[in-house]
CSV table of C-alpha atoms in Angstrom, one decimal:
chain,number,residue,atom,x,y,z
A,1,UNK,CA,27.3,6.7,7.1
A,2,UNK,CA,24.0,6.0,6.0
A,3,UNK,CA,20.7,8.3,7.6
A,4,UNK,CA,17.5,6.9,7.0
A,5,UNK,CA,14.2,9.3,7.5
A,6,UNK,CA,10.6,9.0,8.4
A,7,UNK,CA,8.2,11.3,7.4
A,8,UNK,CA,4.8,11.2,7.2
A,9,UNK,CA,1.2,12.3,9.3
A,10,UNK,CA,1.0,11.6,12.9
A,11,UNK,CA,-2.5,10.9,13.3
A,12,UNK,CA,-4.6,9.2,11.1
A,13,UNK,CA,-8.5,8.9,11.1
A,14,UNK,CA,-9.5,5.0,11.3
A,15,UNK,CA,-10.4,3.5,7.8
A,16,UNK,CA,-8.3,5.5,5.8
A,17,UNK,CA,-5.0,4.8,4.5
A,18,UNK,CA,-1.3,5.5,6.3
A,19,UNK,CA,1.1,6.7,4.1
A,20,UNK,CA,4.6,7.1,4.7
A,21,UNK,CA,8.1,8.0,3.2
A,22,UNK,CA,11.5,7.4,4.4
A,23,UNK,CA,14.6,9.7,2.8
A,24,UNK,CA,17.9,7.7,2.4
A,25,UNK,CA,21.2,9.3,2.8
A,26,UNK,CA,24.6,9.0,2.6
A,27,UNK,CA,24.6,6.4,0.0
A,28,UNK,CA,22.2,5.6,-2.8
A,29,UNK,CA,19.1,3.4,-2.6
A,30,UNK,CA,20.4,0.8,-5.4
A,31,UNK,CA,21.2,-2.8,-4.8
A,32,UNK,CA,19.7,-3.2,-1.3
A,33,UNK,CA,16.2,-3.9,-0.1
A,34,UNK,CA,14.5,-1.8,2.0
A,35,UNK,CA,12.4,-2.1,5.0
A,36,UNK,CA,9.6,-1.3,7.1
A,37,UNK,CA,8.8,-2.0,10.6
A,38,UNK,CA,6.4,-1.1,13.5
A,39,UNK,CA,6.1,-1.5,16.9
A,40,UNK,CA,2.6,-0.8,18.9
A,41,UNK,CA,3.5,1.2,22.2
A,42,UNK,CA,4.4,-1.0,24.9
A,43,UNK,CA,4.7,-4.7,22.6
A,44,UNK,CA,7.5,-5.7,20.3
A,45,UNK,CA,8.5,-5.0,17.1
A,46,UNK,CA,6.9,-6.7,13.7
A,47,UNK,CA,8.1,-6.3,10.1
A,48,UNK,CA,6.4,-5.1,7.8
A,49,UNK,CA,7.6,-5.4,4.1
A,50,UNK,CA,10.4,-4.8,2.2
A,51,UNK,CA,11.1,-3.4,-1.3
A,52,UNK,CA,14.3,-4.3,-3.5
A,53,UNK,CA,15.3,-0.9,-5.6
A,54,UNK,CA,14.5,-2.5,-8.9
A,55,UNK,CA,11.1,-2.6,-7.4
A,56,UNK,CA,10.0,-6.6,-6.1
A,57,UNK,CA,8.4,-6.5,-2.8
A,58,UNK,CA,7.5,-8.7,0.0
A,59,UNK,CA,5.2,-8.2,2.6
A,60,UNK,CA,4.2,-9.8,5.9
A,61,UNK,CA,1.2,-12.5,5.0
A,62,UNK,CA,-0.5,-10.8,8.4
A,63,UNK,CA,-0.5,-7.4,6.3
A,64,UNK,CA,-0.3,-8.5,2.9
A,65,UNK,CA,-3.7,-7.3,1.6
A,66,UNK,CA,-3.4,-4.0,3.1
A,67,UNK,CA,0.4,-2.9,2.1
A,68,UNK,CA,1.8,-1.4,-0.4
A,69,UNK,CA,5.6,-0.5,-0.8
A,70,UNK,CA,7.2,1.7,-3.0
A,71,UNK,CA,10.4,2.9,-4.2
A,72,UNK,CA,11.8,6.8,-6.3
A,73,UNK,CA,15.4,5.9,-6.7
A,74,UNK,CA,15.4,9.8,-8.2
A,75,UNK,CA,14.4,10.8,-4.7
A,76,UNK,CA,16.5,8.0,-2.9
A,77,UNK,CA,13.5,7.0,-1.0
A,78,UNK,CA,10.7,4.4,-0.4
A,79,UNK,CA,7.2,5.0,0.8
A,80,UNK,CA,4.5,2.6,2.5
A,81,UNK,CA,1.2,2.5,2.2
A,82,UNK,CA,-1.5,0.9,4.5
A,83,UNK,CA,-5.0,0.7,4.1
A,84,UNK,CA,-8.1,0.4,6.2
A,85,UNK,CA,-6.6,1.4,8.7
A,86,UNK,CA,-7.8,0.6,12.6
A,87,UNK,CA,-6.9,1.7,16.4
A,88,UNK,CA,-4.7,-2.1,16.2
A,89,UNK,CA,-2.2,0.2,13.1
A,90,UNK,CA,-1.4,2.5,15.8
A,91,UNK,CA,2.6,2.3,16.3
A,92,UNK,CA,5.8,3.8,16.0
A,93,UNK,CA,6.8,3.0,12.2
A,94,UNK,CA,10.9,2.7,11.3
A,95,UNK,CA,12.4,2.5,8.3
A,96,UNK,CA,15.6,0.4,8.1
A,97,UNK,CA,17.7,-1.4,6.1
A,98,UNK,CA,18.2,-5.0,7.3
A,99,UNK,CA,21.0,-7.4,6.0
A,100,UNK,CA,24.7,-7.6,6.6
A,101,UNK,CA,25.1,-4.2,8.6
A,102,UNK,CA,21.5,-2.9,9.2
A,103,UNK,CA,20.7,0.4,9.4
A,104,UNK,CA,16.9,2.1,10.8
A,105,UNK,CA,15.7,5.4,10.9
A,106,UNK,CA,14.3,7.1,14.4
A,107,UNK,CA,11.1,6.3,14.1
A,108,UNK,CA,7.6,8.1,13.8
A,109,UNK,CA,4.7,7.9,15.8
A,110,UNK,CA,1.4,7.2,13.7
A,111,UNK,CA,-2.0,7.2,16.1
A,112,UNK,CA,-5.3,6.1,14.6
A,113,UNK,CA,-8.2,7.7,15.7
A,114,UNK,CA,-11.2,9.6,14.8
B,1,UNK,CA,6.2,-17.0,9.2
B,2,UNK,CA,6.8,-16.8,13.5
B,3,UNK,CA,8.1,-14.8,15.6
B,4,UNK,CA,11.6,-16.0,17.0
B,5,UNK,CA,11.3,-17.0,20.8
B,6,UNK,CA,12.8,-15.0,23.6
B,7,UNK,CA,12.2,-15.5,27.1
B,8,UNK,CA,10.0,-12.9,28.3
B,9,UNK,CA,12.2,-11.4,30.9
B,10,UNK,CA,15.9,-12.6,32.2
B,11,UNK,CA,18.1,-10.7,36.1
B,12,UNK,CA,21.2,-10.5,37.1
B,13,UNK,CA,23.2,-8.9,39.7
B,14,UNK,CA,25.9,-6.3,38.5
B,15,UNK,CA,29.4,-7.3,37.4
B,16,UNK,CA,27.9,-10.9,36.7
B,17,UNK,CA,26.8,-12.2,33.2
B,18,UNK,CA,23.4,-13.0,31.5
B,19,UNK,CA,22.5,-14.7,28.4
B,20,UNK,CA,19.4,-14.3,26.3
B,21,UNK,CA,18.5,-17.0,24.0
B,22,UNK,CA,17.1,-16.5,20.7
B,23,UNK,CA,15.3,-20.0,19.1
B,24,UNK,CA,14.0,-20.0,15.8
B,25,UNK,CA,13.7,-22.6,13.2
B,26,UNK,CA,16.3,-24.2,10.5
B,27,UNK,CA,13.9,-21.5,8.0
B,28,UNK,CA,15.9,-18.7,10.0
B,29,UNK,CA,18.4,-18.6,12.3
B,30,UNK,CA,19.5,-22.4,11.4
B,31,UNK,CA,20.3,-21.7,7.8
B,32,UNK,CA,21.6,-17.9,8.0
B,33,UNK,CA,23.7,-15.7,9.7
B,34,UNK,CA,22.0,-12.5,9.5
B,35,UNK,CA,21.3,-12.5,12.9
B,36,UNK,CA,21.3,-9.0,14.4
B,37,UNK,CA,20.5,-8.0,18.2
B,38,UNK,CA,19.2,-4.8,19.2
B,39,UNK,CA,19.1,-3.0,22.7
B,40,UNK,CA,16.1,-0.7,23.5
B,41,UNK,CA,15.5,2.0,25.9
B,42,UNK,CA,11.9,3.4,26.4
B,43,UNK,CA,10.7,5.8,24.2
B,44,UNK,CA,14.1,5.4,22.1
B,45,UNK,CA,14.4,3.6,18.4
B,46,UNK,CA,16.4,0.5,19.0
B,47,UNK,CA,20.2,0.3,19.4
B,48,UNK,CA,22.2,-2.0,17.2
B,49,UNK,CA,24.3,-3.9,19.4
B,50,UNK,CA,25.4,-7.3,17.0
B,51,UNK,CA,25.5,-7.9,13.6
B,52,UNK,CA,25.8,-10.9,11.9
B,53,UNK,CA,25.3,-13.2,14.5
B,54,UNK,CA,28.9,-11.7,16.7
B,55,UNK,CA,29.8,-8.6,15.1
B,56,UNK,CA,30.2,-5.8,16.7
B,57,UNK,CA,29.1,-2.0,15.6
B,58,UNK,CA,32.2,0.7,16.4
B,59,UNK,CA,31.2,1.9,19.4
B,60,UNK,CA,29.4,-0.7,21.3
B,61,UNK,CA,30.8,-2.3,24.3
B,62,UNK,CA,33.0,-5.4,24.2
B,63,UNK,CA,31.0,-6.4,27.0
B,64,UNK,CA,28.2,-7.5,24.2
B,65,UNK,CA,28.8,-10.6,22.4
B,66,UNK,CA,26.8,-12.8,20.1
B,67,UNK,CA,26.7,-16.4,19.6
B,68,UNK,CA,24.7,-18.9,17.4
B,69,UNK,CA,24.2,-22.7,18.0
B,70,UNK,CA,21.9,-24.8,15.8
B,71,UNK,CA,18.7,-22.8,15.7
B,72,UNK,CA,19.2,-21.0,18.5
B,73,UNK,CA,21.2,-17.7,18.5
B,74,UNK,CA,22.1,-16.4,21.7
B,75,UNK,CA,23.3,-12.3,23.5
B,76,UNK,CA,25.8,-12.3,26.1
B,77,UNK,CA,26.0,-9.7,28.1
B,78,UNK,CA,29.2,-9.6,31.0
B,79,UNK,CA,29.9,-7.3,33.7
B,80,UNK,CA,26.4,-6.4,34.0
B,81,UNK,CA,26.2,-2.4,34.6
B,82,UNK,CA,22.7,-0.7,35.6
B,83,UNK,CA,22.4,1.2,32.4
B,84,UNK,CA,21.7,-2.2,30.7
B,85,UNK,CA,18.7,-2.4,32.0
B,86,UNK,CA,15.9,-2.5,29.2
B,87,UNK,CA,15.0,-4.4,26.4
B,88,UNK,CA,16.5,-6.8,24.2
B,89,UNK,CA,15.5,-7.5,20.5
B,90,UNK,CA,16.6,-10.5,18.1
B,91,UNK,CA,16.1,-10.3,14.6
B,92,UNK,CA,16.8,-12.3,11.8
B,93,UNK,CA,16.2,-13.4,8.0
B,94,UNK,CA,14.1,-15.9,7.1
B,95,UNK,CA,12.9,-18.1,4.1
B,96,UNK,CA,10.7,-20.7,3.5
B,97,UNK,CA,10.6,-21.4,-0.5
B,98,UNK,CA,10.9,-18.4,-2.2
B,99,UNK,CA,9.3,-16.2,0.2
B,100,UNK,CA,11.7,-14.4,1.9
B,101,UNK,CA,11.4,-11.9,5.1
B,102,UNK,CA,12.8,-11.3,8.1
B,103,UNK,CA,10.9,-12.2,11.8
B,104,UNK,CA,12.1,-10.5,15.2
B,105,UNK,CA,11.8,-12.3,18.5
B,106,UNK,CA,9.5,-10.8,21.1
B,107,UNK,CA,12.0,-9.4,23.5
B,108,UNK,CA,13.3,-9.4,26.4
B,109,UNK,CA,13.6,-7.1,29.5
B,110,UNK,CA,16.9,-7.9,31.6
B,111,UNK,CA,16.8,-6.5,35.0
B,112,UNK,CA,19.8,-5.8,36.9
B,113,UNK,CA,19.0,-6.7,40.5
């Protein structure tokens, strides 16, 4: 059965940059593409990017210039990165892994505020 | 990319049976069948409830069943019971070119009157 993981800083001071990692297990990162998703409290949920293991990525075009998505296949995870960040990037954050049979993490809470 | 189009809200009365509709374009739902619905209780992550537009997880209630027509991919929930009460997510794959992503649909709360 495969676990996915968030980790990462629960609050974050506006303009800086959000970073995040998500720890796959029970199976190995390889040949799938990998996911990030948000949702702001109270509204609906909105991908983010994904990230294949050999590295390609795509991102939302609504967060394109601020993303960045990465990938340790040592570690069997994938991190995000989001810059400038502002009161709007305050969510819970999942990492899944959409497709066939999808599979998300639990979720994290990030806040931004000073 | 845009969001896939849910109605905001959809009742029911217990024991009867509700559908949610799901519309997206033939850039989405029309062309693929990696449509995935996902129940969601406050304060919870979101449930997996169909896969591939009417599979099933292990686990989740034969009550639950997926459809998909055109663009338009649909949730059935019979029998309603009060613990479905909540929200309702669609999500599925898209691409237009080469850009490929996936888009959800804005959810829906089902009340059970």
């Amino acid at each position: 059965q495969v676990q996915l993981q968030e980790s990462g800083p629960g609050l974050v001071k506006p303009s800086e940059t959000l970073s995040l990692t998500c720890t796959v297990s029970g199976g190995f990162i390889s040949n799938y593409y990998w996911s990030w998703i948000r949702q702001p409290p109270g509204k609906g949920l909105e991908w983010i990017g994904y990230i294949y293991y050999s590295g390609s990525t795509n991102s939302n075009p609504s967060l394109k210039s601020r993303v960045t998505i990465s990938v340790d296949t040592s570690k069997n995870q994938f991190s995000l990165r989001l810059r400038s960040l502002t009161a709007a990037d305050t969510a819970v954050y999942y990492c899944a892994r959409l497709g066939n049979y999808p599979y998300w993490g639990q979720g994290t809470l990030v806040t931004v505020s000073s | 990319q845009s969001a896939l189009t849910q109605p905001a809200s959809v009742s029911g009365s217990p024991g009867q049976s509700i559908t949610i509709s799901c519309t997206g374009t033939s850039s989405d739902v029309g062309s693929y069948n990696l449509v995935s619905w996902y129940q969601q209780h406050p304060g919870k992550a979101p449930k997996l409830i169909i896969y591939e537009v009417s599979e099933r997880p292990s686990g989740v209630s034969t009550r639950f069943s997926g459809s998909k027509s055109g663009n338009t991919a649909s949730l059935t929930i019979s029998g309603l019971q009060a613990e479905d009460e909540t929200d309702y997510y669609c999500c599925s794959y898209a691409r237009s070119g080469t850009f490929a992503s996936w888009v959800f649909g804005g959810g829906t709360k089902l009340t059970v009157l």
